[in-house]
mmCIF file of C-alpha atoms and ligand atoms in Angstrom:
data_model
loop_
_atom_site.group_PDB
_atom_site.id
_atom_site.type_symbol
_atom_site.label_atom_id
_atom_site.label_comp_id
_atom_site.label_asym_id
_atom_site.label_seq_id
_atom_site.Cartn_x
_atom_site.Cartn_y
_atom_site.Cartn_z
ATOM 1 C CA UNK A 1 85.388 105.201 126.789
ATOM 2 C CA UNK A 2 85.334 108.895 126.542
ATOM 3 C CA UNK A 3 86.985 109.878 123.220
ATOM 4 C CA UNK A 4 90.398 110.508 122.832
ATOM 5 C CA UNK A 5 90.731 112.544 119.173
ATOM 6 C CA UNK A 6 88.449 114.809 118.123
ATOM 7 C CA UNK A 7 89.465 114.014 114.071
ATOM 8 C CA UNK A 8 90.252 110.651 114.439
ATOM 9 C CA UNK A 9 91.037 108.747 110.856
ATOM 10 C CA UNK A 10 88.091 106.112 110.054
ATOM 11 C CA UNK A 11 90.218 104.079 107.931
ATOM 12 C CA UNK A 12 94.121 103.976 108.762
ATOM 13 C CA UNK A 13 96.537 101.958 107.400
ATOM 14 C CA UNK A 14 99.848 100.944 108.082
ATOM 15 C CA UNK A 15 103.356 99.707 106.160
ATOM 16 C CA UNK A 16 104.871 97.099 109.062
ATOM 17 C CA UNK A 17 108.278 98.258 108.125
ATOM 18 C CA UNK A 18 111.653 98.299 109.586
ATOM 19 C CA UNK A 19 111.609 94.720 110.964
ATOM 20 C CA UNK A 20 114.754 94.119 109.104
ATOM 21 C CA UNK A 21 116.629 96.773 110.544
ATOM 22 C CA UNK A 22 115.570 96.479 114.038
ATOM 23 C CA UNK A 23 116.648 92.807 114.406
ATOM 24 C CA UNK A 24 120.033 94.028 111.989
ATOM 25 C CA UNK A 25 120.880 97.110 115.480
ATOM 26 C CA UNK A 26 120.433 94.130 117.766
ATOM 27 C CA UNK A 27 122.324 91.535 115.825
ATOM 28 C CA UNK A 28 119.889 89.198 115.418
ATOM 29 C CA UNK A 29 118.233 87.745 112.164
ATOM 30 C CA UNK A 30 115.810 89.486 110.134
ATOM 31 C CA UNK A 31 113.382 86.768 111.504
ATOM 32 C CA UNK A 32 113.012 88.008 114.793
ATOM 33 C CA UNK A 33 112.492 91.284 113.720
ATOM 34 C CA UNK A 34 109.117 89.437 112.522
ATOM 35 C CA UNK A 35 108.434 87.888 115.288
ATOM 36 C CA UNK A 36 108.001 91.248 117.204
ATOM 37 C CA UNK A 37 106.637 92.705 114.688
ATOM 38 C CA UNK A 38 103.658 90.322 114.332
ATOM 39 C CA UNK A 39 103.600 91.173 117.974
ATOM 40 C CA UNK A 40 103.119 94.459 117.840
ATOM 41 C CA UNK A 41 100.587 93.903 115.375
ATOM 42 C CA UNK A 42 98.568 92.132 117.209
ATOM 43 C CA UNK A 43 98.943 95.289 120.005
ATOM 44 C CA UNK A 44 97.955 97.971 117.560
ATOM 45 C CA UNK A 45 95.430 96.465 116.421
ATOM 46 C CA UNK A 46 93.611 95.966 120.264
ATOM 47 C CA UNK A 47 94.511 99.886 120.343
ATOM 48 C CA UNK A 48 92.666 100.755 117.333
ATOM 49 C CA UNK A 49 89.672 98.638 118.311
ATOM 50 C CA UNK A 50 89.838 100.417 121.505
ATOM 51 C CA UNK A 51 89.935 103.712 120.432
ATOM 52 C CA UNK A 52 87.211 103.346 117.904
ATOM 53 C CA UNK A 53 89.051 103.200 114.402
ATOM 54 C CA UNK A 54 86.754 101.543 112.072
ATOM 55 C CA UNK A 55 88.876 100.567 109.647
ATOM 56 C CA UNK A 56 92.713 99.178 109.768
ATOM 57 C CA UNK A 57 94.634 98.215 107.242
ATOM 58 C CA UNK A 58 98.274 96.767 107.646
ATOM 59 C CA UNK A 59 100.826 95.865 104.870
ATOM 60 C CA UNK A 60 102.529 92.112 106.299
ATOM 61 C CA UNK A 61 103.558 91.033 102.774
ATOM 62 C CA UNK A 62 103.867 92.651 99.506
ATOM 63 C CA UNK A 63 103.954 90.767 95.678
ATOM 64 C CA UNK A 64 107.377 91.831 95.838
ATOM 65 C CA UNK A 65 108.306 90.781 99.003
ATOM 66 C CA UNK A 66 108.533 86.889 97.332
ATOM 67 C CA UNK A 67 112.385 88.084 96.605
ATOM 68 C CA UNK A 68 114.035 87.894 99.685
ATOM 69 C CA UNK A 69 115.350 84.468 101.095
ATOM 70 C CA UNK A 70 113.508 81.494 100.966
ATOM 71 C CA UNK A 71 114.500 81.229 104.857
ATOM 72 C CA UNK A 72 112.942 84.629 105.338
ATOM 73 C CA UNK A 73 109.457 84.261 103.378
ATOM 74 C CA UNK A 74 108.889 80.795 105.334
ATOM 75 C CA UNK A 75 109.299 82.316 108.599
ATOM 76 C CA UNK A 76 106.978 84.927 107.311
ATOM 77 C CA UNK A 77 103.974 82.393 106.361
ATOM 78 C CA UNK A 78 105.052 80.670 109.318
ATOM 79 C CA UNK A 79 104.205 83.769 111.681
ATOM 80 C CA UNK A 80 101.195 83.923 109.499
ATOM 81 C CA UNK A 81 100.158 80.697 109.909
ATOM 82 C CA UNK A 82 100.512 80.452 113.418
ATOM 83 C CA UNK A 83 97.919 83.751 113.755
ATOM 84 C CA UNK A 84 95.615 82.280 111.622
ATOM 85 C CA UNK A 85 95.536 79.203 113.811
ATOM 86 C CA UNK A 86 95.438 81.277 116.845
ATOM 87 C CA UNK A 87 92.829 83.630 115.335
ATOM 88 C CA UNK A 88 90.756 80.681 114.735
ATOM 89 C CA UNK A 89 91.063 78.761 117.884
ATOM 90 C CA UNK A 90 90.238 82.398 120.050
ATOM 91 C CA UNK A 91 86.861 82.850 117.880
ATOM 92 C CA UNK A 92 85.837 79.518 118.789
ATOM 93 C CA UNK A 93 86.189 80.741 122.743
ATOM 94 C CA UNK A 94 86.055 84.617 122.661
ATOM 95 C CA UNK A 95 82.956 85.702 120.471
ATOM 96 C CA UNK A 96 83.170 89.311 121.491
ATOM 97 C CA UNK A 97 86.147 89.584 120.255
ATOM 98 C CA UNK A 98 84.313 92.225 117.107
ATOM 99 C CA UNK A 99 86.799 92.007 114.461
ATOM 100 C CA UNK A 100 86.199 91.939 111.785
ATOM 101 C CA UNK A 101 89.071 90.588 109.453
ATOM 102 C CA UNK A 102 90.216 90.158 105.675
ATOM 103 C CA UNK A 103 92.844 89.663 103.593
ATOM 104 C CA UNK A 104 93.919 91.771 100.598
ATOM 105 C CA UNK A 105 95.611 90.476 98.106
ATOM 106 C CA UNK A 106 96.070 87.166 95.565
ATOM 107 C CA UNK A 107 95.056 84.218 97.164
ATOM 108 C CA UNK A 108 97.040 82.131 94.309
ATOM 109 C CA UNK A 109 100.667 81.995 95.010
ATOM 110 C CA UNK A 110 100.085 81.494 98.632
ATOM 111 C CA UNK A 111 100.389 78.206 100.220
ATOM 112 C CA UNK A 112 97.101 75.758 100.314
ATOM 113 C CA UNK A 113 96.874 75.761 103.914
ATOM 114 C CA UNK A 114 97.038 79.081 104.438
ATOM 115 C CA UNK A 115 94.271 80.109 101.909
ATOM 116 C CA UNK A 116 92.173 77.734 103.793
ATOM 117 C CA UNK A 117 92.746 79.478 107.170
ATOM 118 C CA UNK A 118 92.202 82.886 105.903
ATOM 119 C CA UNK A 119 89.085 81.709 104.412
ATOM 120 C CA UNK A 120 87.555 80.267 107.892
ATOM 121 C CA UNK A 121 89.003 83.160 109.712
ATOM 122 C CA UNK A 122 87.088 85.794 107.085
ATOM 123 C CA UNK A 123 83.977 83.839 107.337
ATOM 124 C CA UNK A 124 83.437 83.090 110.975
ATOM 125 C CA UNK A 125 84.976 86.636 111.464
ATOM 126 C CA UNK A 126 82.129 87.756 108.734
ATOM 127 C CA UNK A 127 79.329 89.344 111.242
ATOM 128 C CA UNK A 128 81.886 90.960 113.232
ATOM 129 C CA UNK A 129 81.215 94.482 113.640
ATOM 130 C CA UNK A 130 83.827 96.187 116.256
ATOM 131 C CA UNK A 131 86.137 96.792 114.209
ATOM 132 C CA UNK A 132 87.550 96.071 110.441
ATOM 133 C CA UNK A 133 90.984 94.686 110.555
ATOM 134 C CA UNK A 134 92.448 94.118 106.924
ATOM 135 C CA UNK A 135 95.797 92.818 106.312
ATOM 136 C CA UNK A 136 97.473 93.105 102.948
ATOM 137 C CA UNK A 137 99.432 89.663 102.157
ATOM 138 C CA UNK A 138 100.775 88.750 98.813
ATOM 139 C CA UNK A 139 100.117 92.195 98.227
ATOM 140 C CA UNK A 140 100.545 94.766 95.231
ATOM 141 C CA UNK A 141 98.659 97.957 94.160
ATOM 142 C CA UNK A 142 99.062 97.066 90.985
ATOM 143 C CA UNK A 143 98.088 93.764 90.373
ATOM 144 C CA UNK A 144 95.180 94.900 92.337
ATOM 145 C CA UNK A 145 94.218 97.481 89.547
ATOM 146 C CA UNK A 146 94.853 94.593 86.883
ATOM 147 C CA UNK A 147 93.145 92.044 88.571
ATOM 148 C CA UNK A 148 89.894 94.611 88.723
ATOM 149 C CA UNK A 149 90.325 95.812 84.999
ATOM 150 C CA UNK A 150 90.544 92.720 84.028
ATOM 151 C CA UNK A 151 86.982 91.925 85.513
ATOM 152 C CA UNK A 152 85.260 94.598 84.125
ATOM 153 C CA UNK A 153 87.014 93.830 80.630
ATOM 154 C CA UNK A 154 85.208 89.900 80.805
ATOM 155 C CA UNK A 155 82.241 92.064 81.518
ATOM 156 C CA UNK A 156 82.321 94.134 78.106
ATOM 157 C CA UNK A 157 83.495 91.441 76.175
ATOM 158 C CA UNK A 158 80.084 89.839 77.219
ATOM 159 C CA UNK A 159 77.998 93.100 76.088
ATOM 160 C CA UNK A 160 77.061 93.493 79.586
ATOM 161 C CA UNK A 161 79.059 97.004 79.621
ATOM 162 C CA UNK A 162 80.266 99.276 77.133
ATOM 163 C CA UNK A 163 83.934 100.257 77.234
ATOM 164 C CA UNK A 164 82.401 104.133 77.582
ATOM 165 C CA UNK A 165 80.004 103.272 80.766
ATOM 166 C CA UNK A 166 83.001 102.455 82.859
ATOM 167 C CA UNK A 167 83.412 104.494 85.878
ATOM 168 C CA UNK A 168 85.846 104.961 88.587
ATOM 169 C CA UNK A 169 83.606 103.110 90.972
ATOM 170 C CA UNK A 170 84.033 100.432 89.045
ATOM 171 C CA UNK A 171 87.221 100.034 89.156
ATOM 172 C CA UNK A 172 86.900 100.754 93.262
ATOM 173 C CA UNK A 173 84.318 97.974 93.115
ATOM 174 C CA UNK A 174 86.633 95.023 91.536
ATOM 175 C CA UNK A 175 89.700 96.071 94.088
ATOM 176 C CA UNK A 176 89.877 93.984 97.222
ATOM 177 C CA UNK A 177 88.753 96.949 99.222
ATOM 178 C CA UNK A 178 85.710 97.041 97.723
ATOM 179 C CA UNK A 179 82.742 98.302 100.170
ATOM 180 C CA UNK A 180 85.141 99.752 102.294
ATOM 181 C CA UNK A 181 86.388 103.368 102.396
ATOM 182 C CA UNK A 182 89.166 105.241 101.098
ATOM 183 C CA UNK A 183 91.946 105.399 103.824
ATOM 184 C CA UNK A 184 92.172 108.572 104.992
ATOM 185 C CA UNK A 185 95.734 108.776 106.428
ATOM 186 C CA UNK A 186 98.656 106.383 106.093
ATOM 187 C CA UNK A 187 101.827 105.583 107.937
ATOM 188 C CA UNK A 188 104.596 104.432 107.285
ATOM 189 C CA UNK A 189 107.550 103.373 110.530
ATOM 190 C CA UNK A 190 110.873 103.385 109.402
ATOM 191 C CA UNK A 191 111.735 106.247 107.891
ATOM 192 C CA UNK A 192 111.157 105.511 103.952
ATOM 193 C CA UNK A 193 109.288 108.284 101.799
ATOM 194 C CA UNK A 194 107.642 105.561 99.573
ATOM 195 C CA UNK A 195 104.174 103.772 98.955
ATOM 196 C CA UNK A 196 106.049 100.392 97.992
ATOM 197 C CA UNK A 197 103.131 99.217 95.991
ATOM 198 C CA UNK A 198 100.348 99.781 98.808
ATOM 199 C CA UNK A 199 96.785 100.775 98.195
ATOM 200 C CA UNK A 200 97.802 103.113 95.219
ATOM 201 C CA UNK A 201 94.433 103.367 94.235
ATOM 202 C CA UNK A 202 92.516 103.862 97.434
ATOM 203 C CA UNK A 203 95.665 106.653 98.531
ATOM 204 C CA UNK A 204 94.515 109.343 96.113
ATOM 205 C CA UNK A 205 93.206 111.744 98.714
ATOM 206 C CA UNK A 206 94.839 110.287 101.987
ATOM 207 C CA UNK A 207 97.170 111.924 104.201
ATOM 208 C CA UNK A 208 100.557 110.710 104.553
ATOM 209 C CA UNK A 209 102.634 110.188 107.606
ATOM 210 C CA UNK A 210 106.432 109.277 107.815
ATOM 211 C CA UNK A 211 107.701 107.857 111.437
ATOM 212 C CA UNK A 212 111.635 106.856 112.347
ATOM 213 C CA UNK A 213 109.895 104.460 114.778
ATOM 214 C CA UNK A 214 111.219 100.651 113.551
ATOM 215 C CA UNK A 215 107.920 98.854 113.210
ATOM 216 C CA UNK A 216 108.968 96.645 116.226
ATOM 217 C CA UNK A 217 109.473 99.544 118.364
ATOM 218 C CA UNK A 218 105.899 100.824 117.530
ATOM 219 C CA UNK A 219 103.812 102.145 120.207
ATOM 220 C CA UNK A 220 100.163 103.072 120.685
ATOM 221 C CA UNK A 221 101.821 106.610 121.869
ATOM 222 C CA UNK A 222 103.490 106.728 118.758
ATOM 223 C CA UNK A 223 100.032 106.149 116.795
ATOM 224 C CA UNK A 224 98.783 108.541 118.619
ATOM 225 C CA UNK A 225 101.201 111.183 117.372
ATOM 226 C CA UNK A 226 100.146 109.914 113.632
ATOM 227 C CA UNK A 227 96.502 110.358 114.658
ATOM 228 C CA UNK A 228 97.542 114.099 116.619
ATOM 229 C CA UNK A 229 98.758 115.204 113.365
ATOM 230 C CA UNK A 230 96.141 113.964 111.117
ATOM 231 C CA UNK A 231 93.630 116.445 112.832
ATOM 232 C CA UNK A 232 96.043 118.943 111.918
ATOM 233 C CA UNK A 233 96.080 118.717 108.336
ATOM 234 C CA UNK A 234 93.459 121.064 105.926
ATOM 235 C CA UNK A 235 92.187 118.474 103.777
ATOM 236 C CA UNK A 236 91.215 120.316 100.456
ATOM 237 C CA UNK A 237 90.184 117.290 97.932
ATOM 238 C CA UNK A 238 91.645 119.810 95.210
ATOM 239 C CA UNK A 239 88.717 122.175 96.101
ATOM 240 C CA UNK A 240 89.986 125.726 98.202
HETATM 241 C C1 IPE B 301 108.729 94.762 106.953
HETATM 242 O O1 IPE B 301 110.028 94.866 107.449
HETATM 243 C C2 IPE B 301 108.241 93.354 106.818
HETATM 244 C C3 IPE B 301 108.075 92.900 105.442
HETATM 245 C C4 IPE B 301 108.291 93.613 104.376
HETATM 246 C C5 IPE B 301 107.665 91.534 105.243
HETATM 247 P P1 IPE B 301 111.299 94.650 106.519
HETATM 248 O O2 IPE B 301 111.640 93.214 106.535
HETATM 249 O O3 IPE B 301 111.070 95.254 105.195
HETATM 250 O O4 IPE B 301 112.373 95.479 107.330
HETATM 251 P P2 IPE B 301 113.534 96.370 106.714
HETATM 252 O O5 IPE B 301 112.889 97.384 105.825
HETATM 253 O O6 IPE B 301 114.449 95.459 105.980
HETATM 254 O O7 IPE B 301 114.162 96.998 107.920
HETATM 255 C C1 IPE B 302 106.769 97.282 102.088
HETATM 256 O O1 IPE B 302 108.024 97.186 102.663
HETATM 257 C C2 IPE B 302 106.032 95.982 102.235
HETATM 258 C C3 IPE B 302 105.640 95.636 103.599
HETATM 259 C C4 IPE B 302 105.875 96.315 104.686
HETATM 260 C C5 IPE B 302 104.918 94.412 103.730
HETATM 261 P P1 IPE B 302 109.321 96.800 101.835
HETATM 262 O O2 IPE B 302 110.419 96.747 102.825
HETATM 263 O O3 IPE B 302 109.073 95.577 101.044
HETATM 264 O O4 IPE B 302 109.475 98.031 100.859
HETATM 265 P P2 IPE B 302 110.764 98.582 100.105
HETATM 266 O O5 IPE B 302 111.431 97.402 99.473
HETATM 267 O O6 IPE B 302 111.624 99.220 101.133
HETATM 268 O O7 IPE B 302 110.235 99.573 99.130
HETATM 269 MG MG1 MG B 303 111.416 97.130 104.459
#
């Protein structure tokens, strides 16, 4: 394919937001909001392989998110199981598939079947190479940063580190991004001017992008817009 941007991002990621509201204009329940959104998931993510993004990463369920209705988190793990399973049963059959696909966040607190499935899918996804698809479940930035201090504190306590050798690569190294890069821009649907707990680490130098798009209503057009404007902005790193 001849390419499309000339600045295009190599690691975007995405807050799926606005599922809520978009069921709420059409009077349905939050739940089907979901169920288009994990739709239109699965769409963006064929765009980005197909445009070459190397990296993806898409916010489906935040440490937080375990507040809402017990009706609305099990249609959530429900949606998730069913992609798993589907994930699973289309590697067996479609090999070329290329993606590449992980899950960020704390495996404990999520159901025992489901850890299982996201375990096959990341290792018979493993040598994929097409394109990295991460998706953030049982999510939060900062239990992320905990989780990763708290290795490298085990680490000094055994004298294999001193407290004064510790480095920010560390830390980058013990977060479930680790070996992947930075993203460099990140979007958020919906119309909210907030991180909500994603990637706070990894966002230190990426650029930001706000759409009124609901999730649901994403399009590839409208990524492109994100993507359009991203080769627009000076990145400076705090240099001039
Ligand atoms: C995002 O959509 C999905 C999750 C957070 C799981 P919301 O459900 O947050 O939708 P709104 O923000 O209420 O519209
Ligand atoms: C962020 O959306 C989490 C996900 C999209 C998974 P929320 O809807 O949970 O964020 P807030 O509550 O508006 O900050
Ligand atoms: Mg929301």
């Amino acid at each position: 394919m001849e390419k499309k941007f000339e600045n295009l991002p190599k690691h975007i990621a995405i807050i799926m937001d606005g599922n809520g509201r978009w069921a709420k204009q059409k009077g349905l329940p939050r739940t089907e909001g979901h169920k288009v959104g994990a739709e239109v998931f699965r769409k963006i993510c064929e765009y980005c392989a197909e445009i070459g993004v190397e990296y993806v990463t898409f916010y489906a369920f935040s440490t937080e998110n375990w507040k809402r209705s017990k009706l609305e988190v099990t249609a959530i793990m429900n949606l998730f199981r069913r992609y798993l399973e589907e994930m699973q049963e289309r590697y067996l059959e479609n090999e070329e598939a290329g993606y590449r696909i992980r899950f960020l966040g704390a495996r404990e607190g999520m159901p025992k079947d489901l850890i299982k499935l996201m375990d096959t899918v990341e290792e018979k996804s493993a040598d994929k190479t097409r394109i990295n698809i991460n998706l953030a479940v049982n999510y939060g930035g900062r239990d992320e940063i905990v989780h990763s201090v708290k290795d490298i504190a085990a680490r000094v306590k055994q004298g294999l580190i001193r407290p004064e050798d510790i480095t920010e690569d560390m830390i980058s190294q013990g977060l479930y991004t680790a070996g992947q890069p930075d993203p460099d821009l990140i979007i958020r649907p919906s119309g909210e001017y907030r991180l909500s707990n994603y990637l706070l680490w990894q966002s230190a130098y990426a650029e930001l992008y706000i759409d009124d798009v609901l999730w649901p209503d994403y399009t590839p057009a409208d990524l492109d817009r994100a993507i359009e404007e991203y080769g627009r902005r000076n990145r400076r790193f705090g240099a001039v």
